[in-house]
Coordinates of C-alpha atoms in Angstrom, one line a residue:
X1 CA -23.3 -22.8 -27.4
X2 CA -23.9 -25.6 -24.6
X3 CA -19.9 -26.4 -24.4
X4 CA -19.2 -22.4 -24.1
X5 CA -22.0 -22.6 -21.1
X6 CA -21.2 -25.4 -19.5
X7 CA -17.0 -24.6 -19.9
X8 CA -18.3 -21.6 -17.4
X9 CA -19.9 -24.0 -14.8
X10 CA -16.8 -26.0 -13.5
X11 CA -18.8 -26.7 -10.2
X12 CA -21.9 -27.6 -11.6
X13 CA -23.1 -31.0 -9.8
X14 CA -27.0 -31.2 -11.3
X15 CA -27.5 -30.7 -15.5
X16 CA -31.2 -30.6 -17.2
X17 CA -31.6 -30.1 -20.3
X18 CA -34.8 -30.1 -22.1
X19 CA -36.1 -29.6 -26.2
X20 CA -33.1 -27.6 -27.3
X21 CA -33.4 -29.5 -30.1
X22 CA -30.2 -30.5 -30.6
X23 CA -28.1 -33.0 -32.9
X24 CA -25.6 -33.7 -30.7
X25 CA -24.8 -33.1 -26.8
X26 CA -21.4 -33.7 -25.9
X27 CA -21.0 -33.2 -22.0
X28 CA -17.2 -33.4 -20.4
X29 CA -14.9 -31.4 -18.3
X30 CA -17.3 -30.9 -15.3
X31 CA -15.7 -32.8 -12.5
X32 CA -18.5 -31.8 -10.0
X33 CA -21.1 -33.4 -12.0
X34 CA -23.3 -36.3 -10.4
X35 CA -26.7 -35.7 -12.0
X36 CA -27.8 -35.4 -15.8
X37 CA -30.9 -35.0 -17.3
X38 CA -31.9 -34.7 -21.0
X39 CA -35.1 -34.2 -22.0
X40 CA -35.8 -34.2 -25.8
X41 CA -38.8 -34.9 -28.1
X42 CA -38.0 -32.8 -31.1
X43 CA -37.0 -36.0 -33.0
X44 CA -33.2 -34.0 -33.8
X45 CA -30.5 -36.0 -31.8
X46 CA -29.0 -38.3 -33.0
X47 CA -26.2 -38.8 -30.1
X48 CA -25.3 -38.2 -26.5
X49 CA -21.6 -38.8 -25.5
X50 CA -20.6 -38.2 -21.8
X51 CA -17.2 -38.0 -20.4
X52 CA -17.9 -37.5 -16.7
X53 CA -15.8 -39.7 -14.1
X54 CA -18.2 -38.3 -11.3
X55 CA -21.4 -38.9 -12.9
X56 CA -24.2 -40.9 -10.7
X57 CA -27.0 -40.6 -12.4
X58 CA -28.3 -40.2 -16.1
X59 CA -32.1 -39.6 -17.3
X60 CA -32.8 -39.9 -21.0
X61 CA -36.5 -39.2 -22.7
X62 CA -36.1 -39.2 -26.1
X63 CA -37.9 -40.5 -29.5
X64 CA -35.2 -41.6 -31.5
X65 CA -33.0 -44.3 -32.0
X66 CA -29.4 -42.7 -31.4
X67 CA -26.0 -43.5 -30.5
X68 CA -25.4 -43.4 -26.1
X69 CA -21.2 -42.9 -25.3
X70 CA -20.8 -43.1 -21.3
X71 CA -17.7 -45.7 -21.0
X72 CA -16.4 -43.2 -18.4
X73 CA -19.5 -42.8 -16.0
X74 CA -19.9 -44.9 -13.1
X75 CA -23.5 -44.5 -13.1
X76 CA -25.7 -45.9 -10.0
X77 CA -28.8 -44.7 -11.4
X78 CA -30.2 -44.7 -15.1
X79 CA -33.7 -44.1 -16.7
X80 CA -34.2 -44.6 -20.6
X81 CA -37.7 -43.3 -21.8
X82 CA -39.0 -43.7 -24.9
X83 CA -35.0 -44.4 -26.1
X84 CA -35.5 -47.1 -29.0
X85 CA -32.6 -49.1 -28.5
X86 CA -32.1 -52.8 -29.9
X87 CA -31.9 -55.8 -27.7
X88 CA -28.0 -55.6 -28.8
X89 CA -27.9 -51.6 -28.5
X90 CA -29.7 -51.9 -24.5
X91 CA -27.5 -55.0 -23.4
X92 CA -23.9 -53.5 -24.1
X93 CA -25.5 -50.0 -22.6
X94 CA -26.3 -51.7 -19.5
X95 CA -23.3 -53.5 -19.4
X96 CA -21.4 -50.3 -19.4
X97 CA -22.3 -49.7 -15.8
X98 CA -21.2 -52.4 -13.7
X99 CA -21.8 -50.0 -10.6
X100 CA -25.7 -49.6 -11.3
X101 CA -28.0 -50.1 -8.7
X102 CA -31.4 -48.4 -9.9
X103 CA -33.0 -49.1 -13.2
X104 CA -35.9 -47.9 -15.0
X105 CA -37.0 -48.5 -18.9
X106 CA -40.3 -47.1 -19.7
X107 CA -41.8 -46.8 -23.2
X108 CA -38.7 -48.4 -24.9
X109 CA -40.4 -49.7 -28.1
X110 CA -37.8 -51.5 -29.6
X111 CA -36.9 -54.1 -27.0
X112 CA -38.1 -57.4 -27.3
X113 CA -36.1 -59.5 -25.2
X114 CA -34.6 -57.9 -21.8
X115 CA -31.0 -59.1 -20.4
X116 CA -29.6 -58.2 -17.1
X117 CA -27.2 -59.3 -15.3
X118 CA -25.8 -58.0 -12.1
X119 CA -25.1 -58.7 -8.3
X120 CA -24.9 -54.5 -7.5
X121 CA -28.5 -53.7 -8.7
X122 CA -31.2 -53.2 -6.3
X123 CA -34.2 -51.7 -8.0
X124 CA -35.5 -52.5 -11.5
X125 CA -38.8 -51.6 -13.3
X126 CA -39.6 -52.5 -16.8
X127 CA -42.7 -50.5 -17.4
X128 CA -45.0 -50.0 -21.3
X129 CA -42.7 -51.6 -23.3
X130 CA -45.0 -52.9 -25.3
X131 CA -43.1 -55.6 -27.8
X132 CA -41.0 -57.4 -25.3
X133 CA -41.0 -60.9 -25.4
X134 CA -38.9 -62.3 -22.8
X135 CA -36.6 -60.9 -19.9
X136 CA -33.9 -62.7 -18.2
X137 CA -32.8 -61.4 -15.3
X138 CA -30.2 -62.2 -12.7
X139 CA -29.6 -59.7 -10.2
X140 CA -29.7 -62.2 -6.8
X141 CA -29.5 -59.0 -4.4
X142 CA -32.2 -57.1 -6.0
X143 CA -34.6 -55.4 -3.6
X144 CA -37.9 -54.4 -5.3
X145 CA -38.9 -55.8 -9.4
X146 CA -41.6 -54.2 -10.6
X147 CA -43.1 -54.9 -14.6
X148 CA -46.1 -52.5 -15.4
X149 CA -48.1 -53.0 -18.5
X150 CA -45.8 -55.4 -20.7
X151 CA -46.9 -58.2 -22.9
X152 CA -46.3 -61.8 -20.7
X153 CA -42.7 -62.4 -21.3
X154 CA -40.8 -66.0 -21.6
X155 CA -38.8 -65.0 -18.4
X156 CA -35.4 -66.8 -16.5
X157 CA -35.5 -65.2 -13.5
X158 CA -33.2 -65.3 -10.4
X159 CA -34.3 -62.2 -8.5
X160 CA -35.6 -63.1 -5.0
X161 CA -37.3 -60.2 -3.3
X162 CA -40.7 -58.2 -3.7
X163 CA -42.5 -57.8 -7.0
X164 CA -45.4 -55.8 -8.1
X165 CA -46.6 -56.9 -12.1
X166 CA -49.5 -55.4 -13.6
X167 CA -50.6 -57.6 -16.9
X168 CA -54.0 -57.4 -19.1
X169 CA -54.7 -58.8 -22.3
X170 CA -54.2 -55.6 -24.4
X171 CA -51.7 -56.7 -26.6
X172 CA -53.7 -59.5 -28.9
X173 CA -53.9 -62.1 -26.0
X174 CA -57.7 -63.8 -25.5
X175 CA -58.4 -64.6 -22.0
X176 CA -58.2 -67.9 -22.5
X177 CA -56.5 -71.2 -20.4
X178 CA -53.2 -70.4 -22.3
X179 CA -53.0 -66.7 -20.8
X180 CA -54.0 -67.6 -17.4
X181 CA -50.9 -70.3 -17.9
X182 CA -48.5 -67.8 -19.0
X183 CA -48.8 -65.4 -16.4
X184 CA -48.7 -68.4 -13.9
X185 CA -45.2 -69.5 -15.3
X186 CA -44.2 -66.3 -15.3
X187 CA -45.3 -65.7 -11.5
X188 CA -42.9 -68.8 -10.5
X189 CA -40.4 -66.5 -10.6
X190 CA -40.6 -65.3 -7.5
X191 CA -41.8 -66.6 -3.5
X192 CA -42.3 -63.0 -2.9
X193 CA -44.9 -61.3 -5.0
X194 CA -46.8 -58.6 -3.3
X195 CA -49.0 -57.4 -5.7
X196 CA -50.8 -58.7 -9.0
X197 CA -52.8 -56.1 -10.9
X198 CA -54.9 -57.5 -14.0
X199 CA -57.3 -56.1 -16.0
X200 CA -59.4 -58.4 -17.8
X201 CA -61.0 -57.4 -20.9
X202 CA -63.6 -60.1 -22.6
X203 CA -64.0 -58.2 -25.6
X204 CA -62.7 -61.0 -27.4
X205 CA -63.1 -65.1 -26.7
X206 CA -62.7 -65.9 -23.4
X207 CA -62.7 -69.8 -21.7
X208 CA -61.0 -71.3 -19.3
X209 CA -60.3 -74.9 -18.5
X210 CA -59.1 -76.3 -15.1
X211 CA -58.2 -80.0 -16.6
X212 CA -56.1 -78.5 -19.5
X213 CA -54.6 -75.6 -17.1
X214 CA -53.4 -78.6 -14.7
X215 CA -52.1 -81.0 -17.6
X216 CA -50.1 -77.5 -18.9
X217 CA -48.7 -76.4 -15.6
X218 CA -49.3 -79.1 -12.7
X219 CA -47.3 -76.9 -10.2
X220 CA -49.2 -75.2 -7.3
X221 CA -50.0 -71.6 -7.8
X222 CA -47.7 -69.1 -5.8
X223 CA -48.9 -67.5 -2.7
X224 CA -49.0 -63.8 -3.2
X225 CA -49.8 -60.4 -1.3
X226 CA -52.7 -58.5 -3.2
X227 CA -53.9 -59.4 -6.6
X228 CA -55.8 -56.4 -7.9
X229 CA -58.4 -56.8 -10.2
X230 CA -60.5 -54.6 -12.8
X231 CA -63.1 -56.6 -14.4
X232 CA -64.8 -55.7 -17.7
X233 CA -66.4 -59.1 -17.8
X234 CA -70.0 -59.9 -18.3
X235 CA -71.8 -62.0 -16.2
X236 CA -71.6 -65.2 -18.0
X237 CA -67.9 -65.7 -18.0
X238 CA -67.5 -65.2 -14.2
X239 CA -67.4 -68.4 -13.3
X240 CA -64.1 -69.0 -16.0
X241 CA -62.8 -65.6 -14.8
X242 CA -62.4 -66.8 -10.9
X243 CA -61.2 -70.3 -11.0
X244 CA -58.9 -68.9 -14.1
X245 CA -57.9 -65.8 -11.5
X246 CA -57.1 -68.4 -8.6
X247 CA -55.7 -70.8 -10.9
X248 CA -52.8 -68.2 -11.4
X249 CA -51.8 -67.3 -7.8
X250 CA -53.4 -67.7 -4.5
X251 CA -54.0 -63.9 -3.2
X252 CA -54.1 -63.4 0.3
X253 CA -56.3 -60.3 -0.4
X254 CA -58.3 -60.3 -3.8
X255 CA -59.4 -56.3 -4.3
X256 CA -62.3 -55.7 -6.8
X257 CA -62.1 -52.1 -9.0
X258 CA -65.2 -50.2 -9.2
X259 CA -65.7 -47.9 -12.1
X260 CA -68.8 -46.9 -13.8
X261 CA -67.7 -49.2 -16.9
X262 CA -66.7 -51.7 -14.9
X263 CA -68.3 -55.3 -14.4
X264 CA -66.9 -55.2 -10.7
X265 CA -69.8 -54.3 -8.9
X266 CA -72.4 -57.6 -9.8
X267 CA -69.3 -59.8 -9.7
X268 CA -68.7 -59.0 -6.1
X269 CA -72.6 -60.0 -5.7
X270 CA -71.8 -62.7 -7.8
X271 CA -68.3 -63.7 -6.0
X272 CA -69.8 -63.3 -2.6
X273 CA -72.4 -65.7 -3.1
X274 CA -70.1 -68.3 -4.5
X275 CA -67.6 -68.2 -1.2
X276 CA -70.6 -68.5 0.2
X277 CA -71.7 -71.7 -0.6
X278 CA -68.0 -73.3 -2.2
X279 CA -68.5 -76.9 -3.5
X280 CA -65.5 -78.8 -3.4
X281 CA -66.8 -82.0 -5.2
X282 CA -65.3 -81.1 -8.4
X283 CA -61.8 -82.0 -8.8
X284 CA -61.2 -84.8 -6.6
X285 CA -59.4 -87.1 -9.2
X286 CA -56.6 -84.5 -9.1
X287 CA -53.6 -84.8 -6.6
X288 CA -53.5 -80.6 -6.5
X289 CA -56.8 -79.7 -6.4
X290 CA -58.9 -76.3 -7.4
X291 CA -59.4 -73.4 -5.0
X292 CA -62.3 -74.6 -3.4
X293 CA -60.5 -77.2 -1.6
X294 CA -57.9 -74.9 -0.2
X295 CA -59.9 -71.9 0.6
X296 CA -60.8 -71.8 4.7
X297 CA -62.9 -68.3 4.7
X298 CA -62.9 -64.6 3.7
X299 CA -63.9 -61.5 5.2
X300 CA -65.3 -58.4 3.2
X301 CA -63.5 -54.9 3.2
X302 CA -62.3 -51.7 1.5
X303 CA -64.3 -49.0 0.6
X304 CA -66.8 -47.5 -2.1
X305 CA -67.7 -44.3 -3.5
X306 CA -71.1 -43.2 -4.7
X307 CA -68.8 -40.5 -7.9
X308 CA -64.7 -40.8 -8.3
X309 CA -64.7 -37.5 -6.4
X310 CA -66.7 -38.9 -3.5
X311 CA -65.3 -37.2 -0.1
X312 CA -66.9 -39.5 2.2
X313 CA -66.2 -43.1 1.1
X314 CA -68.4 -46.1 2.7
X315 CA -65.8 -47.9 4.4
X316 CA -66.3 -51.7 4.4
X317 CA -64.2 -52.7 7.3
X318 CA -66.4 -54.4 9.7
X319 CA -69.4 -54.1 7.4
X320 CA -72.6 -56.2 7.6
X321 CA -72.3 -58.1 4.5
X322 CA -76.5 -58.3 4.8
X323 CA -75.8 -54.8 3.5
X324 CA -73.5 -55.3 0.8
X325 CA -75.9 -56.2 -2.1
X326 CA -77.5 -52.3 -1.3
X327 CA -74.7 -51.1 -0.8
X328 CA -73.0 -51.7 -4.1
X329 CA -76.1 -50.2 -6.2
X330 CA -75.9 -47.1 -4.0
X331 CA -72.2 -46.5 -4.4
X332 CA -70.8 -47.2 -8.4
X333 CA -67.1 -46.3 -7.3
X334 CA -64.3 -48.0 -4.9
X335 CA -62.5 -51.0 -4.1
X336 CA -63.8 -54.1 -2.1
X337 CA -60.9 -56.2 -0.6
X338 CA -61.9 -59.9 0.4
X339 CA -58.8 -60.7 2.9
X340 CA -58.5 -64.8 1.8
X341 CA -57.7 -67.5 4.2
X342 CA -55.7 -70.5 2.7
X343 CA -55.2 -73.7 4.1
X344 CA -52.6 -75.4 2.3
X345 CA -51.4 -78.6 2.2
X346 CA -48.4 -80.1 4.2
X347 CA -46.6 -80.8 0.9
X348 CA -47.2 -76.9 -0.2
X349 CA -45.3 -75.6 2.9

């Protein structure tokens, strides 16, 4: 039925197609054909085969493990969702496509190690793909990397442009020195990280130790745009949570969730009064010291809301920060951004 349909659409340039619940889709003979889209969750197909010379972009969202054919499409765009392809299966796939330039794999729960390599592609995410283990990646004229809500991965990267990375310790990982090191190494990927976002959960041990952190990874933490952060933290561990935060990356803004479940609100009390009054007597046997030593000042911003559906937000720009400890028990909701001022070393620069 599909071949009798589509052998009647000769100029058809844009295909969807979506739960027909089929075994097979077979998809040739259309020489106008530059987009395809295939939408199926029935759990039926078992293979897609494409013979398309003109086709520039593909979607899949599927459940199943099945068999991909596209030899013949010089695709520029691709998006696998929930596909569950091997390491094997997804690296011959993608090597199919020597022409692709934008790449997205979401929900792909098969993969545990990531290999791409490419000097045509330009924008890759890698997004809830939640057994990988380790990516390497070289694609030296990429233009934007983004990795949402994976595990840490063992990475070899060469991609040199913007990232934006969003980590937590969901998947089995205790806030501890170790996970703050991991995300670290992995953030030496790049020199042009614009924004961290973590979520840190302390529902299981958490600790962190500067001297062990150093002797593991004596480099200097990156510089980066924004690290985001949503804190579910109690009060004790705060101290571990920020030197283990700014032991990771050096954030020229630091931003502060606030949700009703969140810790955020007392650690911004908390955080303020500790930039503050910084004491930088504690690491001076050490040739690269802690943040205290580094840090020059802050200033308080953002916004808060007094419900999540708050119309009129109490913007912090420019806000007494005598009013900020009121202000935070009046208004449960928002973000507070503390714009950071470094001063690095000359070796650093």
């Amino acid at each position: 039925m599909l071949q009798k349909l589509m052998s009647r659409c000769s100029l058809l340039e844009d295909l969807h197609l979506s739960c027909l619940a089929l075994k097979h889709i077979y998809v040739s003979k259309l020489h106008k054909l530059k987009i395809i889209s295939i939408r199926e969750l029935a759990h039926e197909l078992q293979s897609v085969q494409i013979v398309v010379p003109s086709l520039e972009q593909f979607s899949l969202n599927c459940k199943e493990s099945i068999l991909i054919d596209m030899v013949e499409c010089p695709l520029m765009v691709l998006k696998l969702k929930r596909v569950l392809l091997t390491d094997h299966e997804f690296r011959v796939l993608i090597s199919s496509f020597p022409l692709l330039e934008d790449l997205k794999v979401i929900f792909c729960l098969h993969l545990k190690r990531i290999t791409i390599s490419s000097n045509l592609l330009k924008n890759l995410s890698i997004s809830f793909c939640y057994k990988l283990m380790a990516i390497d990646i070289d694609a030296p004229n990429l233009l934007s990397f983004c990795y949402l809500d994976n595990p840490i991965p063992v990475s070899s990267m060469n991609v040199p442009c913007p990232w934006k990375v969003e980590l937590s310790n969901n998947y089995g990982d205790d806030p501890d020195t170790q996970w703050y090191i991991k995300i670290k190494e992995f953030l030496t990927g790049s020199n042009q990280i614009e924004d961290v976002i973590l979520t840190v959960d302390t529902s299981k041990r958490y600790s962190f130790n500067f001297d062990e952190c150093r002797e593991s990874s004596p480099s200097f933490p990156r510089e980066i745009g924004n690290l985001y952060v949503t804190i579910y933290v109690a009060y004790y561990h705060y101290a571990a949570l920020l030197d283990g935060l700014l032991e990771v990356c050096y954030p020229r803004t630091l931003s502060v969730s606030l949700y009703e479940r969140s810790f955020g609100s007392s650690f911004i009390e908390w955080l303020y009064e500790k930039l503050m009054n910084v004491d930088a007597s504690c690491c001076d046997s050490h040739d690269i010291k802690c943040w205290r030593h580094y840090l020059k000042d802050f200033k308080i911003g953002g916004f808060l809301m007094s419900h999540p559906e708050d119309q009129n937000p109490l913007c912090l720009d420019n806000f007494s920060v005598d009013n900020l400890e009121d202000a935070l028990r009046q208004y449960r909701n928002g973000i507070v951004r503390i714009p950071l001022n470094w001063r690095f070393p000359e070796f650093y620069k």
